PDB file of C-alpha atoms in Angstrom:
ATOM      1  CA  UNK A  20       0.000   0.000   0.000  1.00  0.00           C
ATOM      2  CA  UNK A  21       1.101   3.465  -0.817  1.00  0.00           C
ATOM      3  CA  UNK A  22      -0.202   6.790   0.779  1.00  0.00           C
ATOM      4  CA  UNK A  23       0.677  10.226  -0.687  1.00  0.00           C
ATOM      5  CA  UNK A  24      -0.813  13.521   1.094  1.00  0.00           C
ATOM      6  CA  UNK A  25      -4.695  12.775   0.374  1.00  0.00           C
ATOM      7  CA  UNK A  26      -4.896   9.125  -1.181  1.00  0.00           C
ATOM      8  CA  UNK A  27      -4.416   5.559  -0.625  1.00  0.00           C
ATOM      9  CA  UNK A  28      -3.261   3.233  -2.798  1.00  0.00           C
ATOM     10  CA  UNK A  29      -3.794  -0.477  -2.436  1.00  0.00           C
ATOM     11  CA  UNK A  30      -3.860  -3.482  -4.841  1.00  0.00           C
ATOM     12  CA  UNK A  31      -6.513  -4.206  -6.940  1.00  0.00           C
ATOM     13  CA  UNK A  32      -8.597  -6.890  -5.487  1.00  0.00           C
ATOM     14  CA  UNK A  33     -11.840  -8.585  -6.029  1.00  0.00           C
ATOM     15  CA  UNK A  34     -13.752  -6.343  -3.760  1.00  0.00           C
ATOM     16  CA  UNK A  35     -12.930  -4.018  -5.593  1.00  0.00           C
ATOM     17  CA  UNK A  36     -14.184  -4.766  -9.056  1.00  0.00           C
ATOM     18  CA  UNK A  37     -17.364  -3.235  -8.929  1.00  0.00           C
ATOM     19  CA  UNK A  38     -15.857   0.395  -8.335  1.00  0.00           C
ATOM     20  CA  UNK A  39     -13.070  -0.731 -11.141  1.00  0.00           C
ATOM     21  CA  UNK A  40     -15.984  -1.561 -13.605  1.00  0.00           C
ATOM     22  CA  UNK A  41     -17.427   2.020 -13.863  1.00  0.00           C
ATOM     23  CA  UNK A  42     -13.859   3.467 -15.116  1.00  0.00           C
ATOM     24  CA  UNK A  43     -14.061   0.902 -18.342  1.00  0.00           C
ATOM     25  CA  UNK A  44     -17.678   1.655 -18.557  1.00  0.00           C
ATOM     26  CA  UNK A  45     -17.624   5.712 -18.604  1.00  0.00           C
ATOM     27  CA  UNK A  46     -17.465   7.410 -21.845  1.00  0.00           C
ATOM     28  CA  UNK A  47     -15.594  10.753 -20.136  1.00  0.00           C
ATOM     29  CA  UNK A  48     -12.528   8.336 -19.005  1.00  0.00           C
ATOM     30  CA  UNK A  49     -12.427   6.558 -21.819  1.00  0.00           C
ATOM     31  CA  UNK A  50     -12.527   9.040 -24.388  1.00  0.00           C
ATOM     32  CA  UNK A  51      -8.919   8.467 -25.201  1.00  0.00           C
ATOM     33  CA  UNK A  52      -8.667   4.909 -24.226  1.00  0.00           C
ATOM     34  CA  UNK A  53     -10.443   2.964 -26.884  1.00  0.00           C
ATOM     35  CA  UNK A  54     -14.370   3.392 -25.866  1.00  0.00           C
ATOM     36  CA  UNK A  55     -16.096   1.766 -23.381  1.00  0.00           C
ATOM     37  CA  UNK A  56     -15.474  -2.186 -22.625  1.00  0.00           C
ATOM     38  CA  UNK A  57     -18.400  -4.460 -23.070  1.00  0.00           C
ATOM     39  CA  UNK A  58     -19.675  -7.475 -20.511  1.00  0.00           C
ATOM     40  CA  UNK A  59     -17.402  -9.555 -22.018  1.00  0.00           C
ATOM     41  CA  UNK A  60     -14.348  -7.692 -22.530  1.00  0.00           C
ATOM     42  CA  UNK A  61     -14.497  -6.090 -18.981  1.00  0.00           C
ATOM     43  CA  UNK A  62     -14.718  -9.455 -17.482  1.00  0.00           C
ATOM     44  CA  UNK A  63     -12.252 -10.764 -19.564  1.00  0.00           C
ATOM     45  CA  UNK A  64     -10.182  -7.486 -18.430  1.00  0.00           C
ATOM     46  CA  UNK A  65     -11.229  -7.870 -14.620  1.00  0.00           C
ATOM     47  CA  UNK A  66      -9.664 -11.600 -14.316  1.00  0.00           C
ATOM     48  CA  UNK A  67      -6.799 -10.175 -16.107  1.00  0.00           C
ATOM     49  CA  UNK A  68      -6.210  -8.115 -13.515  1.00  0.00           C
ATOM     50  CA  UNK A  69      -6.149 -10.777 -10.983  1.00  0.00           C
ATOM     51  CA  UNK A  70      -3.905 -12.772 -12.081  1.00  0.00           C
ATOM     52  CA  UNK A  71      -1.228 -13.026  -9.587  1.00  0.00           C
ATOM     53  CA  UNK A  72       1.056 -14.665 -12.316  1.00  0.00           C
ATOM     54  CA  UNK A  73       0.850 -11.268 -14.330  1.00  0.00           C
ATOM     55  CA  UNK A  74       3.832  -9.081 -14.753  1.00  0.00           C
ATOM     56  CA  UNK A  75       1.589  -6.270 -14.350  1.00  0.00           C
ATOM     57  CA  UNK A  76       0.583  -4.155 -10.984  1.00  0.00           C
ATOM     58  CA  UNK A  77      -2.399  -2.414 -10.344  1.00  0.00           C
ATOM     59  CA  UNK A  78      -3.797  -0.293  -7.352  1.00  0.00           C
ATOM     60  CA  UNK A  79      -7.147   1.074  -6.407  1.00  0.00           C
ATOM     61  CA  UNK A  80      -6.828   4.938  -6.061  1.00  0.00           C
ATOM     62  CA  UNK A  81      -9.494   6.201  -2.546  1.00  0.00           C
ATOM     63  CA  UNK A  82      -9.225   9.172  -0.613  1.00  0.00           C
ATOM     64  CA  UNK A  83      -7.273   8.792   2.351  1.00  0.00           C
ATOM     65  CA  UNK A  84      -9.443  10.347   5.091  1.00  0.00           C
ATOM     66  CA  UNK A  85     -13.095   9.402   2.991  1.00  0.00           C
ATOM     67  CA  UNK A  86     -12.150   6.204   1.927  1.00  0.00           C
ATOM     68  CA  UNK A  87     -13.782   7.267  -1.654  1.00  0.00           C
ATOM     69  CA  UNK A  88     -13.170   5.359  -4.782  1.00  0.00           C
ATOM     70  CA  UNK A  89     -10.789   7.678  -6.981  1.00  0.00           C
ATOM     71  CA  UNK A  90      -9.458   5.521  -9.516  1.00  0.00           C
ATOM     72  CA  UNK A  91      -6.927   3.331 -11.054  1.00  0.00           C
ATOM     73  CA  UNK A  92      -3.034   3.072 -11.381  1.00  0.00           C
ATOM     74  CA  UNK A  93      -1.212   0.585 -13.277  1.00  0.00           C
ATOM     75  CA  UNK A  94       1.936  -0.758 -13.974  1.00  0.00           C
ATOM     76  CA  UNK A  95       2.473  -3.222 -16.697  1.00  0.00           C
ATOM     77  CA  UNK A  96       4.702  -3.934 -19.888  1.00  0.00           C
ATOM     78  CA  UNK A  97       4.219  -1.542 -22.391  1.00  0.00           C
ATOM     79  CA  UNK A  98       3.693  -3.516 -25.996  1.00  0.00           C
ATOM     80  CA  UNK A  99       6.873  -3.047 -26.929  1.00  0.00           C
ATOM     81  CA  UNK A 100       7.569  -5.695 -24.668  1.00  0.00           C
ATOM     82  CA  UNK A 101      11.063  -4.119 -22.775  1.00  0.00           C
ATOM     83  CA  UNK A 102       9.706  -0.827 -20.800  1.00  0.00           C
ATOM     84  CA  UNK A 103       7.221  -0.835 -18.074  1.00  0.00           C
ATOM     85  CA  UNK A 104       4.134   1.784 -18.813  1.00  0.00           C
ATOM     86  CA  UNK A 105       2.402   3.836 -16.000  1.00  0.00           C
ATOM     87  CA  UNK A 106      -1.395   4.080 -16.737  1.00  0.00           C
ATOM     88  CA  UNK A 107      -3.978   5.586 -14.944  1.00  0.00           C
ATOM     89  CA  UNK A 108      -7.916   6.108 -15.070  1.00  0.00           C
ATOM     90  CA  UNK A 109      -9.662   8.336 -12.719  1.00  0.00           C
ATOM     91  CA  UNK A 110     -13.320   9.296 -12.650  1.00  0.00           C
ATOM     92  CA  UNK A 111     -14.395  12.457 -13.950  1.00  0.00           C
ATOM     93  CA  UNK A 112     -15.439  13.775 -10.768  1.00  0.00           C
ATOM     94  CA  UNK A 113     -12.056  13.591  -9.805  1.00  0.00           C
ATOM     95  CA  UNK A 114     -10.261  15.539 -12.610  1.00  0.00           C
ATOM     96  CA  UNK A 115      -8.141  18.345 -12.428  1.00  0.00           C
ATOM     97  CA  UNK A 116      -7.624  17.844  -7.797  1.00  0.00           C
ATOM     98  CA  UNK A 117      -4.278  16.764  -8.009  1.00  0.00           C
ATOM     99  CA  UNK A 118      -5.138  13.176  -7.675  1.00  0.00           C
ATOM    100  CA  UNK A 119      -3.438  11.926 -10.492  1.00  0.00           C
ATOM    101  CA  UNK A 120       0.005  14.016  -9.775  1.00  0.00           C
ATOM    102  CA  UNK A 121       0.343  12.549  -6.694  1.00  0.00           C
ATOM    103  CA  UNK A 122      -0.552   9.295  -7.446  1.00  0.00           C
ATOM    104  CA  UNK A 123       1.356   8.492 -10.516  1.00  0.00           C
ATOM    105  CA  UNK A 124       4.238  10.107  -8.934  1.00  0.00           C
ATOM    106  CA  UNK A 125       4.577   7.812  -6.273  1.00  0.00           C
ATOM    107  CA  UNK A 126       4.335   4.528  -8.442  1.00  0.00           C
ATOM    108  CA  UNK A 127       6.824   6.134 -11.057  1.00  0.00           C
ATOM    109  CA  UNK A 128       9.193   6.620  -7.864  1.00  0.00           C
ATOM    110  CA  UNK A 129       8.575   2.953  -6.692  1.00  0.00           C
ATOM    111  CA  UNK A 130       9.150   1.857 -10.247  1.00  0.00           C
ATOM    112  CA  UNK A 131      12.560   3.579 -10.630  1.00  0.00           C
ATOM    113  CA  UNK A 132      13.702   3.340  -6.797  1.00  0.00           C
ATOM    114  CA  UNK A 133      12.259  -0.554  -5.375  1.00  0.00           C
ATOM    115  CA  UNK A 134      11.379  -2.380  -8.878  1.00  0.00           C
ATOM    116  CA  UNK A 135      15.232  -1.108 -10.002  1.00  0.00           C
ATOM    117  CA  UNK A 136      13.495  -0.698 -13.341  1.00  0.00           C
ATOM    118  CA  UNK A 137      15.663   1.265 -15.379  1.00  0.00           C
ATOM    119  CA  UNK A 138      12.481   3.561 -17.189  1.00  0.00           C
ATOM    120  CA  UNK A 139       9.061   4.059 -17.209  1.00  0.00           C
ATOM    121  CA  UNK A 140       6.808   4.956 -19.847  1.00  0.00           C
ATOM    122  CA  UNK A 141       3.399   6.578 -20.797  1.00  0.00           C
ATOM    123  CA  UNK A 142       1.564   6.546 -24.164  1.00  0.00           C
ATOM    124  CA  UNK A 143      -1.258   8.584 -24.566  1.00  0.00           C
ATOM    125  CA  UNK A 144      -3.322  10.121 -27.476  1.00  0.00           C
ATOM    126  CA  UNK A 145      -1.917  13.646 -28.192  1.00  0.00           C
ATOM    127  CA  UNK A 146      -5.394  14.994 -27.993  1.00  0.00           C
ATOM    128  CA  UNK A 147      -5.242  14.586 -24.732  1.00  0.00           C
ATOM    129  CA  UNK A 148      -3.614  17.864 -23.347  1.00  0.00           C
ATOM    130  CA  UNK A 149      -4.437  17.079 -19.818  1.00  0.00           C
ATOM    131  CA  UNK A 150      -2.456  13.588 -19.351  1.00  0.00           C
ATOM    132  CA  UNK A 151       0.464  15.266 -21.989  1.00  0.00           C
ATOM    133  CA  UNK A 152       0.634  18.099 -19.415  1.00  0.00           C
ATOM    134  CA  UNK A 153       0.206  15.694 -16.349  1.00  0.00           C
ATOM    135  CA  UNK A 154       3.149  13.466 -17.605  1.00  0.00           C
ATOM    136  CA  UNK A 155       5.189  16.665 -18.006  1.00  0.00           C
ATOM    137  CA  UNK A 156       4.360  17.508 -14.577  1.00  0.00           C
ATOM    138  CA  UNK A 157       5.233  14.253 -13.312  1.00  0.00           C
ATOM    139  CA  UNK A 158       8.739  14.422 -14.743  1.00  0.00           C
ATOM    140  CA  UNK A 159       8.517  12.724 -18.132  1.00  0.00           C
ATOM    141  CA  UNK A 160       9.541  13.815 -21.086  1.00  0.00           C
ATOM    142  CA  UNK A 161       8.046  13.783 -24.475  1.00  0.00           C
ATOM    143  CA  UNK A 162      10.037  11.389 -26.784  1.00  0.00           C
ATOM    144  CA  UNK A 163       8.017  11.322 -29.904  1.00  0.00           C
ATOM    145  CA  UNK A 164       4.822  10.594 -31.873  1.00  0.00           C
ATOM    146  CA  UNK A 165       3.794   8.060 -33.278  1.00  0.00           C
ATOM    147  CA  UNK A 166       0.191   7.102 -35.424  1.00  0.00           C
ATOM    148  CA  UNK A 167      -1.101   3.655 -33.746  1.00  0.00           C
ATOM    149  CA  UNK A 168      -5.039   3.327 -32.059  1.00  0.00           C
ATOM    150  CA  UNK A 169      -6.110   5.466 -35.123  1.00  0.00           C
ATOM    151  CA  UNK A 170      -4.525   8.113 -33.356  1.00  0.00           C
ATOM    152  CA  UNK A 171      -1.947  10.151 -32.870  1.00  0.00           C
ATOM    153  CA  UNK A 172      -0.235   9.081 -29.714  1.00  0.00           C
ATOM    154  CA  UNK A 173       2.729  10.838 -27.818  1.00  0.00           C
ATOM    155  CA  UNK A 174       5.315   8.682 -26.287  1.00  0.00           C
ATOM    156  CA  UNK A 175       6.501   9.987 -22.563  1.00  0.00           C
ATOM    157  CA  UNK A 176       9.666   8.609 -20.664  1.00  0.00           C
ATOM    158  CA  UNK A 177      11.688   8.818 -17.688  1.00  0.00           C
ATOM    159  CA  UNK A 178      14.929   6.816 -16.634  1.00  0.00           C
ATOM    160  CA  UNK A 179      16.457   6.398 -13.626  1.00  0.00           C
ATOM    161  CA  UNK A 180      20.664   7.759 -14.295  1.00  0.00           C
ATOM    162  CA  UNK A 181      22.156   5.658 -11.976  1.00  0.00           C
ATOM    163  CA  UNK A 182      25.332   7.485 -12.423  1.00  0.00           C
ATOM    164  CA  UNK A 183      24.279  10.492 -11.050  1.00  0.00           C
ATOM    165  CA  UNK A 184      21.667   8.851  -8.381  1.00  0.00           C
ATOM    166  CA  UNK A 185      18.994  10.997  -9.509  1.00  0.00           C
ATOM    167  CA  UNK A 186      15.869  10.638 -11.640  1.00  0.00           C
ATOM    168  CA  UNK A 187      16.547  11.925 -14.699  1.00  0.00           C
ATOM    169  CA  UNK A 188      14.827  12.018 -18.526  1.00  0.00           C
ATOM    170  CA  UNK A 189      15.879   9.298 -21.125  1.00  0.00           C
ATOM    171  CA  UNK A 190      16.882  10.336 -24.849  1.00  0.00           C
ATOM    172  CA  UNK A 191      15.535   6.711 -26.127  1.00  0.00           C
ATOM    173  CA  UNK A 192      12.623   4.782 -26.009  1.00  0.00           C
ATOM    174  CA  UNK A 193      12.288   1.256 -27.369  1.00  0.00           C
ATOM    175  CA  UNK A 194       8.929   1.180 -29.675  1.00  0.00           C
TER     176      UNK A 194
END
């Protein structure tokens, strides 16, 4: 479990599918994201998710003092198979607090620091100013664009220079 100033973050568990379920279900989150999942697909997506043989980490985003349901971090292989990608989902209600700074923050830092990766990434649709400018905020840097989704997408990065023992922004990202 992680805690940042106003939110908890714990792993995604059963329980907590049902709160899970209306992220891949609203239209406002997922916009960007490839539409709304069906029955079948979110399922499918849901059992995914709790596979404890999976590569991939994710964690429930609530508010630390209300206990509310936020929204979703994760941590998994990105498809070019080498980096790890951050990805997030938050519900609308919940846009433009903070949330998502804080939050993706922290799991970038555990990513770089405790999982000794040596980046993370993020890939979102260049339409979407306000996760280009929260991945900016966060640290990462824009690497390049690329067409994939039927979209533009913008590729975001962030290494770990274990020379200098700092966080620092990578000049290459494996597509």
């Amino acid at each position: 479990m992680f805690k940042t100033e106003r939110c908890s973050l714990s792993t995604f568990q059963e329980s907590d599918c049902e709160d899970v379920s209306k992220l891949f279900t609203n239209r406002q989150v997922r916009k960007y994201l490839g539409g709304i999942r069906d029955a079948d697909s979110l399922k499918e997506t849901l059992e995914d998710m709790l596979d404890p043989h999976s590569d991939s980490y994710f964690w429930v985003v609530k508010g630390k003092s209300t206990k509310e349901f936020i929204g979703l971090i994760s941590l998994d292989l990105h498809h070019n198979g080498i980096d790890y990608e951050v990805s997030y989902q938050l519900l609308p209600k919940c846009w433009g607090k903070g949330y998502a700074v804080e939050t993706v923050s922290v799991i970038i830092d555990f990513a770089l620091k405790n999982l000794k990766l040596p980046a993370v990434v993020a890939e979102t649709q260049s339409a979407n100013i306000s996760s280009c400018r929260l991945l900016e905020k966060v640290g990462m840097e824009l690497e390049r664009k690329v067409f994939r989704y039927e979209a533009e997408q913008s590729l975001y990065v962030i290494r770990c220079l274990k020379s200098e023992g700092i966080q620092g922004l990578s000049n290459t990202f494996i597509e």
